[in-house]
């Protein structure tokens, strides 16, 4: 669904420029030319960002921003006159997240609006992935619904083996993807020790001892 931008500006031409720029970037737009109309639109439907001129004919943009902030954390991008520091400070104190001075580049407006919406949008929950009796959810691994208590390195190692399941993963690949190194000095023993600890934990949790198999001279493979 396209994000909805509420544009509040009493200048017809300016609101049309802002609306057109955002629409070309994939936004839907709703336009109001005064504070009262903007407030009614804001209450009537959920919006993803408010582009708000600080100078309005009925109330100030700062007052409207304060009213919005009482009920919502929606991003607010304030439009101010060039060089008017007092307006900018007033807008930020009222709860605006960012400001732009007129005249401005439509492309910069698009980039800032997208950035504000992206920061305000919670990340989508990763869909759990089942691998035999294991379930991957974000950075965690569950066995039959129970979270495995693994160290960060053990967790990374298991994720790499799962991502390469059905393959023999060379020690060099494990060093690169788990420890972020290609140095083989002591690396083979480091991998061997970590695999040993991981096997013990998987065995205690109910997986067979050969869930992780070593392939002589080649590396390790997950057999689930």
PDB file of C-alpha atoms in Angstrom:
ATOM      1  CA  UNK A   1       0.000   0.000   0.000  1.00  0.00           C
ATOM      2  CA  UNK A   2       1.345   3.426  -0.939  1.00  0.00           C
ATOM      3  CA  UNK A   3       2.180   5.709   2.005  1.00  0.00           C
ATOM      4  CA  UNK A   4      -0.215   8.635   2.450  1.00  0.00           C
ATOM      5  CA  UNK A   5       1.203  12.152   2.799  1.00  0.00           C
ATOM      6  CA  UNK A   6      -0.949  14.943   4.234  1.00  0.00           C
ATOM      7  CA  UNK A   7       0.196  18.217   2.652  1.00  0.00           C
ATOM      8  CA  UNK A   8      -0.760  21.401   4.465  1.00  0.00           C
ATOM      9  CA  UNK A   9       0.033  24.651   2.663  1.00  0.00           C
ATOM     10  CA  UNK A  10      -2.123  27.700   1.952  1.00  0.00           C
ATOM     11  CA  UNK A  11      -0.302  28.365  -1.331  1.00  0.00           C
ATOM     12  CA  UNK A  12      -2.116  26.480  -4.095  1.00  0.00           C
ATOM     13  CA  UNK A  13       0.930  26.318  -6.363  1.00  0.00           C
ATOM     14  CA  UNK A  14       3.230  25.093  -3.587  1.00  0.00           C
ATOM     15  CA  UNK A  15       0.839  22.361  -2.485  1.00  0.00           C
ATOM     16  CA  UNK A  16       0.491  21.208  -6.100  1.00  0.00           C
ATOM     17  CA  UNK A  17       4.298  21.057  -6.521  1.00  0.00           C
ATOM     18  CA  UNK A  18       4.718  19.056  -3.306  1.00  0.00           C
ATOM     19  CA  UNK A  19       1.813  16.754  -4.143  1.00  0.00           C
ATOM     20  CA  UNK A  20       3.057  16.077  -7.673  1.00  0.00           C
ATOM     21  CA  UNK A  21       6.612  15.393  -6.496  1.00  0.00           C
ATOM     22  CA  UNK A  22       5.463  12.891  -3.863  1.00  0.00           C
ATOM     23  CA  UNK A  23       3.034  11.179  -6.228  1.00  0.00           C
ATOM     24  CA  UNK A  24       5.840  10.577  -8.726  1.00  0.00           C
ATOM     25  CA  UNK A  25       7.715   8.849  -5.879  1.00  0.00           C
ATOM     26  CA  UNK A  26       4.836   6.494  -5.112  1.00  0.00           C
ATOM     27  CA  UNK A  27       3.009   8.415  -2.376  1.00  0.00           C
ATOM     28  CA  UNK A  28      -0.701   9.052  -2.166  1.00  0.00           C
ATOM     29  CA  UNK A  29      -1.478  12.608  -1.152  1.00  0.00           C
ATOM     30  CA  UNK A  30      -4.214  14.546   0.595  1.00  0.00           C
ATOM     31  CA  UNK A  31      -4.105  18.358   0.582  1.00  0.00           C
ATOM     32  CA  UNK A  32      -5.403  20.974   3.007  1.00  0.00           C
ATOM     33  CA  UNK A  33      -4.956  24.748   2.751  1.00  0.00           C
ATOM     34  CA  UNK A  34      -5.526  25.693   6.379  1.00  0.00           C
ATOM     35  CA  UNK A  35      -5.091  24.234   9.846  1.00  0.00           C
ATOM     36  CA  UNK A  36      -8.754  23.415  10.404  1.00  0.00           C
ATOM     37  CA  UNK A  37      -9.084  21.485   7.155  1.00  0.00           C
ATOM     38  CA  UNK A  38      -5.806  19.679   7.838  1.00  0.00           C
ATOM     39  CA  UNK A  39      -6.979  18.606  11.282  1.00  0.00           C
ATOM     40  CA  UNK A  40     -10.220  17.239   9.890  1.00  0.00           C
ATOM     41  CA  UNK A  41      -8.343  15.276   7.221  1.00  0.00           C
ATOM     42  CA  UNK A  42      -5.841  14.015   9.786  1.00  0.00           C
ATOM     43  CA  UNK A  43      -8.628  12.670  12.014  1.00  0.00           C
ATOM     44  CA  UNK A  44     -10.519  11.107   9.097  1.00  0.00           C
ATOM     45  CA  UNK A  45      -7.840   8.654   7.930  1.00  0.00           C
ATOM     46  CA  UNK A  46      -4.413   7.385   8.985  1.00  0.00           C
ATOM     47  CA  UNK A  47      -1.525   9.216   7.327  1.00  0.00           C
ATOM     48  CA  UNK A  48       2.132   8.209   7.093  1.00  0.00           C
ATOM     49  CA  UNK A  49       3.680  11.689   7.016  1.00  0.00           C
ATOM     50  CA  UNK A  50       2.583  15.316   7.350  1.00  0.00           C
ATOM     51  CA  UNK A  51       4.225  17.949   5.152  1.00  0.00           C
ATOM     52  CA  UNK A  52       3.347  21.121   7.041  1.00  0.00           C
ATOM     53  CA  UNK A  53       3.882  24.771   6.151  1.00  0.00           C
ATOM     54  CA  UNK A  54       4.495  26.778   9.293  1.00  0.00           C
ATOM     55  CA  UNK A  55       2.596  29.837   8.000  1.00  0.00           C
ATOM     56  CA  UNK A  56      -1.145  29.075   7.737  1.00  0.00           C
ATOM     57  CA  UNK A  57      -4.092  31.506   7.528  1.00  0.00           C
ATOM     58  CA  UNK A  58      -5.965  30.342  10.641  1.00  0.00           C
ATOM     59  CA  UNK A  59      -3.490  28.755  13.057  1.00  0.00           C
ATOM     60  CA  UNK A  60       0.272  28.354  12.888  1.00  0.00           C
ATOM     61  CA  UNK A  61       1.867  25.166  11.669  1.00  0.00           C
ATOM     62  CA  UNK A  62       3.550  24.873  15.072  1.00  0.00           C
ATOM     63  CA  UNK A  63       0.170  24.852  16.812  1.00  0.00           C
ATOM     64  CA  UNK A  64      -1.126  22.191  14.422  1.00  0.00           C
ATOM     65  CA  UNK A  65       2.022  20.124  14.956  1.00  0.00           C
ATOM     66  CA  UNK A  66       1.507  20.285  18.723  1.00  0.00           C
ATOM     67  CA  UNK A  67      -2.103  19.147  18.306  1.00  0.00           C
ATOM     68  CA  UNK A  68      -1.019  16.240  16.114  1.00  0.00           C
ATOM     69  CA  UNK A  69       1.691  15.232  18.578  1.00  0.00           C
ATOM     70  CA  UNK A  70      -0.866  14.818  21.370  1.00  0.00           C
ATOM     71  CA  UNK A  71      -2.402  11.852  19.558  1.00  0.00           C
ATOM     72  CA  UNK A  72       0.206  10.600  17.072  1.00  0.00           C
ATOM     73  CA  UNK A  73       3.908   9.972  16.414  1.00  0.00           C
ATOM     74  CA  UNK A  74       3.445  10.414  12.655  1.00  0.00           C
ATOM     75  CA  UNK A  75       6.520  12.017  11.034  1.00  0.00           C
ATOM     76  CA  UNK A  76       6.152  15.760  10.481  1.00  0.00           C
ATOM     77  CA  UNK A  77       8.260  17.609   7.904  1.00  0.00           C
ATOM     78  CA  UNK A  78       7.960  21.359   8.417  1.00  0.00           C
ATOM     79  CA  UNK A  79       8.282  23.875   5.571  1.00  0.00           C
ATOM     80  CA  UNK A  80       9.679  27.259   6.630  1.00  0.00           C
ATOM     81  CA  UNK A  81      10.765  30.532   5.073  1.00  0.00           C
ATOM     82  CA  UNK A  82      14.376  30.674   3.967  1.00  0.00           C
ATOM     83  CA  UNK A  83      16.678  31.783   6.761  1.00  0.00           C
ATOM     84  CA  UNK A  84      13.958  32.100   9.420  1.00  0.00           C
ATOM     85  CA  UNK A  85      15.699  30.355  12.313  1.00  0.00           C
ATOM     86  CA  UNK A  86      12.941  31.220  14.815  1.00  0.00           C
ATOM     87  CA  UNK A  87      10.361  29.405  12.685  1.00  0.00           C
ATOM     88  CA  UNK A  88      12.549  26.334  12.442  1.00  0.00           C
ATOM     89  CA  UNK A  89      13.155  26.238  16.193  1.00  0.00           C
ATOM     90  CA  UNK A  90       9.434  26.721  16.869  1.00  0.00           C
ATOM     91  CA  UNK A  91       8.569  23.876  14.503  1.00  0.00           C
ATOM     92  CA  UNK A  92      11.073  21.466  16.039  1.00  0.00           C
ATOM     93  CA  UNK A  93       9.974  22.386  19.568  1.00  0.00           C
ATOM     94  CA  UNK A  94       6.375  21.709  18.533  1.00  0.00           C
ATOM     95  CA  UNK A  95       7.295  18.162  17.549  1.00  0.00           C
ATOM     96  CA  UNK A  96       8.420  18.347  13.917  1.00  0.00           C
ATOM     97  CA  UNK A  97      10.965  15.679  12.915  1.00  0.00           C
ATOM     98  CA  UNK A  98      12.633  17.665  10.136  1.00  0.00           C
ATOM     99  CA  UNK A  99      12.331  20.934   8.264  1.00  0.00           C
ATOM    100  CA  UNK A 100      13.064  22.344   4.823  1.00  0.00           C
ATOM    101  CA  UNK A 101      13.435  25.984   3.858  1.00  0.00           C
ATOM    102  CA  UNK A 102      11.584  27.338   0.836  1.00  0.00           C
ATOM    103  CA  UNK A 103      12.487  27.233  -1.985  1.00  0.00           C
ATOM    104  CA  UNK A 104      13.623  23.619  -1.962  1.00  0.00           C
ATOM    105  CA  UNK A 105      14.485  20.838  -4.372  1.00  0.00           C
ATOM    106  CA  UNK A 106      11.532  18.479  -5.002  1.00  0.00           C
ATOM    107  CA  UNK A 107      14.031  15.587  -5.179  1.00  0.00           C
ATOM    108  CA  UNK A 108      15.394  16.446  -1.733  1.00  0.00           C
ATOM    109  CA  UNK A 109      11.844  16.651  -0.411  1.00  0.00           C
ATOM    110  CA  UNK A 110      11.159  13.146  -1.745  1.00  0.00           C
ATOM    111  CA  UNK A 111      14.330  11.746  -0.161  1.00  0.00           C
ATOM    112  CA  UNK A 112      13.599  13.298   3.212  1.00  0.00           C
ATOM    113  CA  UNK A 113       9.965  12.183   3.169  1.00  0.00           C
ATOM    114  CA  UNK A 114      10.944   8.621   2.289  1.00  0.00           C
ATOM    115  CA  UNK A 115      13.573   8.598   5.021  1.00  0.00           C
ATOM    116  CA  UNK A 116      11.119   9.798   7.675  1.00  0.00           C
ATOM    117  CA  UNK A 117       8.467   7.264   6.660  1.00  0.00           C
ATOM    118  CA  UNK A 118      11.017   4.451   6.578  1.00  0.00           C
ATOM    119  CA  UNK A 119      12.317   5.305  10.047  1.00  0.00           C
ATOM    120  CA  UNK A 120       8.774   5.435  11.430  1.00  0.00           C
ATOM    121  CA  UNK A 121       7.718   2.104   9.910  1.00  0.00           C
ATOM    122  CA  UNK A 122       8.366  -0.900  12.163  1.00  0.00           C
ATOM    123  CA  UNK A 123      10.317  -3.662  10.411  1.00  0.00           C
ATOM    124  CA  UNK A 124       8.220  -6.499   9.094  1.00  0.00           C
ATOM    125  CA  UNK A 125       8.418  -9.615  11.185  1.00  0.00           C
ATOM    126  CA  UNK A 126      10.438 -12.275   9.510  1.00  0.00           C
ATOM    127  CA  UNK A 127       8.397 -15.335   8.618  1.00  0.00           C
ATOM    128  CA  UNK A 128       9.596 -18.361  10.619  1.00  0.00           C
ATOM    129  CA  UNK A 129      11.498 -20.896   8.528  1.00  0.00           C
ATOM    130  CA  UNK A 130      11.276 -24.591   9.431  1.00  0.00           C
ATOM    131  CA  UNK A 131      14.295 -26.831   8.878  1.00  0.00           C
ATOM    132  CA  UNK A 132      13.384 -30.270  10.154  1.00  0.00           C
ATOM    133  CA  UNK A 133      12.664 -29.875  13.891  1.00  0.00           C
ATOM    134  CA  UNK A 134      14.415 -26.473  13.903  1.00  0.00           C
ATOM    135  CA  UNK A 135      12.669 -23.151  13.370  1.00  0.00           C
ATOM    136  CA  UNK A 136      14.516 -19.950  12.475  1.00  0.00           C
ATOM    137  CA  UNK A 137      12.954 -16.689  13.628  1.00  0.00           C
ATOM    138  CA  UNK A 138      15.091 -13.604  12.989  1.00  0.00           C
ATOM    139  CA  UNK A 139      18.411 -14.316  14.749  1.00  0.00           C
ATOM    140  CA  UNK A 140      17.057 -17.046  17.017  1.00  0.00           C
ATOM    141  CA  UNK A 141      16.773 -20.813  16.583  1.00  0.00           C
ATOM    142  CA  UNK A 142      14.043 -22.933  18.178  1.00  0.00           C
ATOM    143  CA  UNK A 143      13.937 -26.726  18.536  1.00  0.00           C
ATOM    144  CA  UNK A 144      10.377 -28.039  18.698  1.00  0.00           C
ATOM    145  CA  UNK A 145       9.264 -24.617  19.922  1.00  0.00           C
ATOM    146  CA  UNK A 146      11.968 -24.196  22.580  1.00  0.00           C
ATOM    147  CA  UNK A 147      14.592 -21.489  22.155  1.00  0.00           C
ATOM    148  CA  UNK A 148      18.102 -22.927  21.964  1.00  0.00           C
ATOM    149  CA  UNK A 149      20.535 -21.301  24.396  1.00  0.00           C
ATOM    150  CA  UNK A 150      23.483 -20.627  22.117  1.00  0.00           C
ATOM    151  CA  UNK A 151      26.380 -18.190  22.206  1.00  0.00           C
ATOM    152  CA  UNK A 152      26.535 -15.589  19.433  1.00  0.00           C
ATOM    153  CA  UNK A 153      29.242 -17.568  17.594  1.00  0.00           C
ATOM    154  CA  UNK A 154      27.404 -20.882  17.977  1.00  0.00           C
ATOM    155  CA  UNK A 155      24.241 -19.241  16.691  1.00  0.00           C
ATOM    156  CA  UNK A 156      26.065 -17.825  13.654  1.00  0.00           C
ATOM    157  CA  UNK A 157      27.671 -21.178  12.917  1.00  0.00           C
ATOM    158  CA  UNK A 158      24.345 -22.991  13.061  1.00  0.00           C
ATOM    159  CA  UNK A 159      22.749 -20.379  10.783  1.00  0.00           C
ATOM    160  CA  UNK A 160      25.515 -20.798   8.212  1.00  0.00           C
ATOM    161  CA  UNK A 161      25.129 -24.582   8.246  1.00  0.00           C
ATOM    162  CA  UNK A 162      21.350 -24.226   7.906  1.00  0.00           C
ATOM    163  CA  UNK A 163      21.700 -21.758   5.033  1.00  0.00           C
ATOM    164  CA  UNK A 164      24.022 -24.253   3.296  1.00  0.00           C
ATOM    165  CA  UNK A 165      22.061 -27.353   4.263  1.00  0.00           C
ATOM    166  CA  UNK A 166      22.637 -30.265   1.949  1.00  0.00           C
ATOM    167  CA  UNK A 167      26.140 -28.978   1.215  1.00  0.00           C
ATOM    168  CA  UNK A 168      29.534 -29.584   2.755  1.00  0.00           C
ATOM    169  CA  UNK A 169      30.626 -26.195   4.068  1.00  0.00           C
ATOM    170  CA  UNK A 170      34.418 -25.724   3.922  1.00  0.00           C
ATOM    171  CA  UNK A 171      36.246 -24.511   7.024  1.00  0.00           C
ATOM    172  CA  UNK A 172      37.382 -21.430   5.101  1.00  0.00           C
ATOM    173  CA  UNK A 173      33.739 -20.522   4.379  1.00  0.00           C
ATOM    174  CA  UNK A 174      32.828 -20.946   8.049  1.00  0.00           C
ATOM    175  CA  UNK A 175      35.733 -18.734   9.087  1.00  0.00           C
ATOM    176  CA  UNK A 176      34.644 -16.084   6.627  1.00  0.00           C
ATOM    177  CA  UNK A 177      30.920 -16.090   7.407  1.00  0.00           C
ATOM    178  CA  UNK A 178      31.055 -16.724  11.173  1.00  0.00           C
ATOM    179  CA  UNK A 179      34.302 -15.056  12.277  1.00  0.00           C
ATOM    180  CA  UNK A 180      34.650 -12.626   9.352  1.00  0.00           C
ATOM    181  CA  UNK A 181      38.183 -13.754   8.657  1.00  0.00           C
ATOM    182  CA  UNK A 182      39.983 -15.783   6.027  1.00  0.00           C
ATOM    183  CA  UNK A 183      42.999 -16.455   8.223  1.00  0.00           C
ATOM    184  CA  UNK A 184      43.621 -20.165   8.634  1.00  0.00           C
ATOM    185  CA  UNK A 185      46.094 -19.715  11.511  1.00  0.00           C
ATOM    186  CA  UNK A 186      44.392 -21.627  14.319  1.00  0.00           C
ATOM    187  CA  UNK A 187      41.141 -21.340  12.416  1.00  0.00           C
ATOM    188  CA  UNK A 188      40.560 -25.054  11.908  1.00  0.00           C
ATOM    189  CA  UNK A 189      40.821 -25.752  15.634  1.00  0.00           C
ATOM    190  CA  UNK A 190      38.556 -22.781  16.391  1.00  0.00           C
ATOM    191  CA  UNK A 191      35.861 -24.188  14.078  1.00  0.00           C
ATOM    192  CA  UNK A 192      36.327 -27.714  15.438  1.00  0.00           C
ATOM    193  CA  UNK A 193      35.930 -26.551  19.044  1.00  0.00           C
ATOM    194  CA  UNK A 194      32.816 -24.498  18.266  1.00  0.00           C
ATOM    195  CA  UNK A 195      31.231 -27.398  16.361  1.00  0.00           C
ATOM    196  CA  UNK A 196      31.959 -29.653  19.331  1.00  0.00           C
ATOM    197  CA  UNK A 197      30.199 -27.296  21.741  1.00  0.00           C
ATOM    198  CA  UNK A 198      27.282 -26.837  19.352  1.00  0.00           C
ATOM    199  CA  UNK A 199      26.866 -30.596  18.904  1.00  0.00           C
ATOM    200  CA  UNK A 200      26.715 -31.066  22.676  1.00  0.00           C
ATOM    201  CA  UNK A 201      23.977 -28.465  23.023  1.00  0.00           C
ATOM    202  CA  UNK A 202      21.961 -29.883  20.121  1.00  0.00           C
ATOM    203  CA  UNK A 203      22.307 -33.404  21.572  1.00  0.00           C
ATOM    204  CA  UNK A 204      21.141 -32.198  24.995  1.00  0.00           C
ATOM    205  CA  UNK A 205      18.165 -30.523  23.310  1.00  0.00           C
ATOM    206  CA  UNK A 206      17.159 -33.780  21.612  1.00  0.00           C
ATOM    207  CA  UNK A 207      18.845 -33.790  18.204  1.00  0.00           C
ATOM    208  CA  UNK A 208      20.918 -36.793  17.116  1.00  0.00           C
ATOM    209  CA  UNK A 209      24.661 -36.642  17.705  1.00  0.00           C
ATOM    210  CA  UNK A 210      25.341 -36.734  13.964  1.00  0.00           C
ATOM    211  CA  UNK A 211      23.115 -33.695  13.221  1.00  0.00           C
ATOM    212  CA  UNK A 212      26.350 -31.951  12.269  1.00  0.00           C
ATOM    213  CA  UNK A 213      28.737 -34.260  10.435  1.00  0.00           C
ATOM    214  CA  UNK A 214      32.383 -33.609   9.675  1.00  0.00           C
ATOM    215  CA  UNK A 215      33.566 -34.580   6.202  1.00  0.00           C
ATOM    216  CA  UNK A 216      37.269 -35.362   6.431  1.00  0.00           C
ATOM    217  CA  UNK A 217      39.420 -32.823   4.624  1.00  0.00           C
ATOM    218  CA  UNK A 218      36.404 -30.859   3.365  1.00  0.00           C
ATOM    219  CA  UNK A 219      34.313 -29.299   6.134  1.00  0.00           C
ATOM    220  CA  UNK A 220      30.976 -29.761   7.887  1.00  0.00           C
ATOM    221  CA  UNK A 221      27.405 -30.473   6.848  1.00  0.00           C
ATOM    222  CA  UNK A 222      24.005 -30.317   8.551  1.00  0.00           C
ATOM    223  CA  UNK A 223      22.118 -33.603   8.128  1.00  0.00           C
ATOM    224  CA  UNK A 224      18.613 -32.618   9.249  1.00  0.00           C
TER     225      UNK A 224
END
